[in-house]
Amino acid sequence: METFIWALALSSHLGFEGDYNQIHPHVRFIEDGVIAGSYYNSEERVSFYGGYRFEPIDNIGIELGAATGYPAQGGTVPYARATMDLGKSRIFVTPGAERRNGETEIGIVLGIEFRIK
């Protein structure tokens, strides 16, 4: 398994009213399931994250952890992502949150990540 991964992700935000960044350069370190990395997030900020990746089936993964860079949600937020690998690409789905009229609304972020290395 690769230790460092460089990637570019494209995303779509479902159930959100705001206009969000859809292009996410991403670098990741992974070893024995432990993940840490940085990406340009949907709010046009740099996020750092850490967590663990489970792979119950070869091309299916579940990631759990925490990510920084979301001040409207308190700064650091829980991180969860389900993935399916297709060659050097990875399709993903993750929950997202948006503040609307003083309330937190939940949506879904769908995307594809292209691994460069």
Short mmCIF file of C-alpha atoms in Angstrom, two decimals:
data_model
loop_
_atom_site.label_atom_id
_atom_site.label_comp_id
_atom_site.label_asym_id
_atom_site.label_seq_id
_atom_site.Cartn_x
_atom_site.Cartn_y
_atom_site.Cartn_z
CA MET A 1 0.00 0.00 0.00
CA GLU A 2 1.19 3.52 -0.80
CA THR A 3 2.37 5.62 2.16
CA PHE A 4 1.84 9.04 0.54
CA ILE A 5 -1.01 9.79 -1.84
CA TRP A 6 -1.37 12.94 -3.94
CA ALA A 7 -4.83 13.42 -5.41
CA LEU A 8 -7.34 15.83 -6.90
CA ALA A 9 -11.00 15.45 -5.95
CA LEU A 10 -14.11 16.89 -7.59
CA SER A 11 -17.29 17.13 -5.53
CA SER A 12 -20.99 17.94 -5.70
CA HIS A 13 -22.94 19.22 -2.68
CA LEU A 14 -26.49 17.84 -2.40
CA GLY A 15 -29.01 19.43 -0.06
CA PHE A 16 -27.00 22.65 0.38
CA GLU A 17 -28.03 26.20 -0.51
CA GLY A 18 -24.56 27.79 -0.48
CA ASP A 19 -22.10 27.98 -3.34
CA TYR A 20 -19.20 25.68 -2.44
CA ASN A 21 -15.78 24.97 -3.87
CA GLN A 22 -15.86 21.75 -5.90
CA ILE A 23 -12.12 21.27 -6.57
CA HIS A 24 -10.01 19.75 -3.79
CA PRO A 25 -6.26 19.15 -4.08
CA HIS A 26 -5.37 16.53 -1.46
CA VAL A 27 -2.29 14.96 0.11
CA ARG A 28 -2.52 11.95 2.44
CA PHE A 29 -0.26 9.82 4.60
CA ILE A 30 -1.50 6.31 5.40
CA GLU A 31 0.10 3.51 7.37
CA ASP A 32 -1.61 0.48 8.95
CA GLY A 33 -5.00 2.17 8.51
CA VAL A 34 -3.99 5.43 10.24
CA ILE A 35 -4.63 8.40 7.95
CA ALA A 36 -3.52 12.03 8.13
CA GLY A 37 -3.60 14.67 5.46
CA SER A 38 -4.59 18.04 4.14
CA TYR A 39 -6.98 19.24 1.44
CA TYR A 40 -8.52 22.44 0.11
CA ASN A 41 -12.05 22.20 1.46
CA SER A 42 -15.50 23.20 0.21
CA GLU A 43 -15.33 26.50 2.13
CA GLU A 44 -12.09 27.47 0.33
CA ARG A 45 -9.91 26.83 3.37
CA VAL A 46 -7.08 24.40 4.03
CA SER A 47 -8.22 21.50 6.21
CA PHE A 48 -6.03 19.08 8.14
CA TYR A 49 -7.44 15.74 9.19
CA GLY A 50 -6.55 12.59 11.04
CA GLY A 51 -8.31 9.32 11.58
CA TYR A 52 -8.50 5.68 10.64
CA ARG A 53 -9.41 3.88 7.41
CA PHE A 54 -11.17 0.51 7.54
CA GLU A 55 -11.23 -1.65 4.41
CA PRO A 56 -13.73 -4.48 5.01
CA ILE A 57 -13.61 -5.38 1.28
CA ASP A 58 -10.64 -4.76 -1.04
CA ASN A 59 -12.07 -1.82 -2.98
CA ILE A 60 -14.47 -0.50 -0.28
CA GLY A 61 -13.36 1.77 2.56
CA ILE A 62 -14.76 3.62 5.55
CA GLU A 63 -12.87 6.51 7.11
CA LEU A 64 -13.52 8.05 10.54
CA GLY A 65 -11.70 10.94 12.18
CA ALA A 66 -11.71 14.73 12.61
CA ALA A 67 -11.01 17.62 10.21
CA THR A 68 -10.15 21.29 10.79
CA GLY A 69 -11.07 24.31 8.68
CA TYR A 70 -14.82 24.65 9.20
CA PRO A 71 -15.33 27.73 11.43
CA ALA A 72 -19.12 27.92 10.91
CA GLN A 73 -19.37 24.41 12.45
CA GLY A 74 -16.97 25.17 15.32
CA GLY A 75 -13.61 24.75 13.58
CA THR A 76 -12.87 21.05 14.00
CA VAL A 77 -15.60 18.63 12.93
CA PRO A 78 -16.12 14.86 12.90
CA TYR A 79 -15.01 13.28 9.64
CA ALA A 80 -16.66 10.27 8.02
CA ARG A 81 -16.31 9.09 4.45
CA ALA A 82 -17.31 5.96 2.55
CA THR A 83 -15.29 5.12 -0.56
CA MET A 84 -15.15 2.72 -3.48
CA ASP A 85 -11.95 2.37 -5.52
CA LEU A 86 -12.07 2.10 -9.30
CA GLY A 87 -8.47 1.73 -10.47
CA LYS A 88 -6.60 4.93 -9.57
CA SER A 89 -9.90 6.75 -8.90
CA ARG A 90 -11.93 6.73 -5.70
CA ILE A 91 -15.65 7.54 -5.52
CA PHE A 92 -16.69 8.94 -2.15
CA VAL A 93 -19.71 10.04 -0.15
CA THR A 94 -19.56 12.01 3.08
CA PRO A 95 -22.07 13.90 5.22
CA GLY A 96 -21.73 17.67 5.34
CA ALA A 97 -23.26 20.48 7.37
CA GLU A 98 -24.37 24.00 6.52
CA ARG A 99 -25.54 26.82 8.80
CA ARG A 100 -28.86 28.28 7.59
CA ASN A 101 -30.92 30.80 9.54
CA GLY A 102 -29.08 29.89 12.74
CA GLU A 103 -29.71 26.16 12.27
CA THR A 104 -27.35 23.40 11.18
CA GLU A 105 -28.65 21.58 8.11
CA ILE A 106 -27.17 18.27 6.95
CA GLY A 107 -26.43 17.41 3.33
CA ILE A 108 -24.38 14.94 1.33
CA VAL A 109 -21.13 15.49 -0.55
CA LEU A 110 -20.54 13.12 -3.48
CA GLY A 111 -17.26 13.09 -5.31
CA ILE A 112 -14.53 11.41 -7.22
CA GLU A 113 -10.86 11.55 -6.35
CA PHE A 114 -8.12 11.01 -8.94
CA ARG A 115 -4.91 9.72 -7.39
CA ILE A 116 -1.86 11.28 -9.00
CA LYS A 117 0.58 9.16 -7.00
#
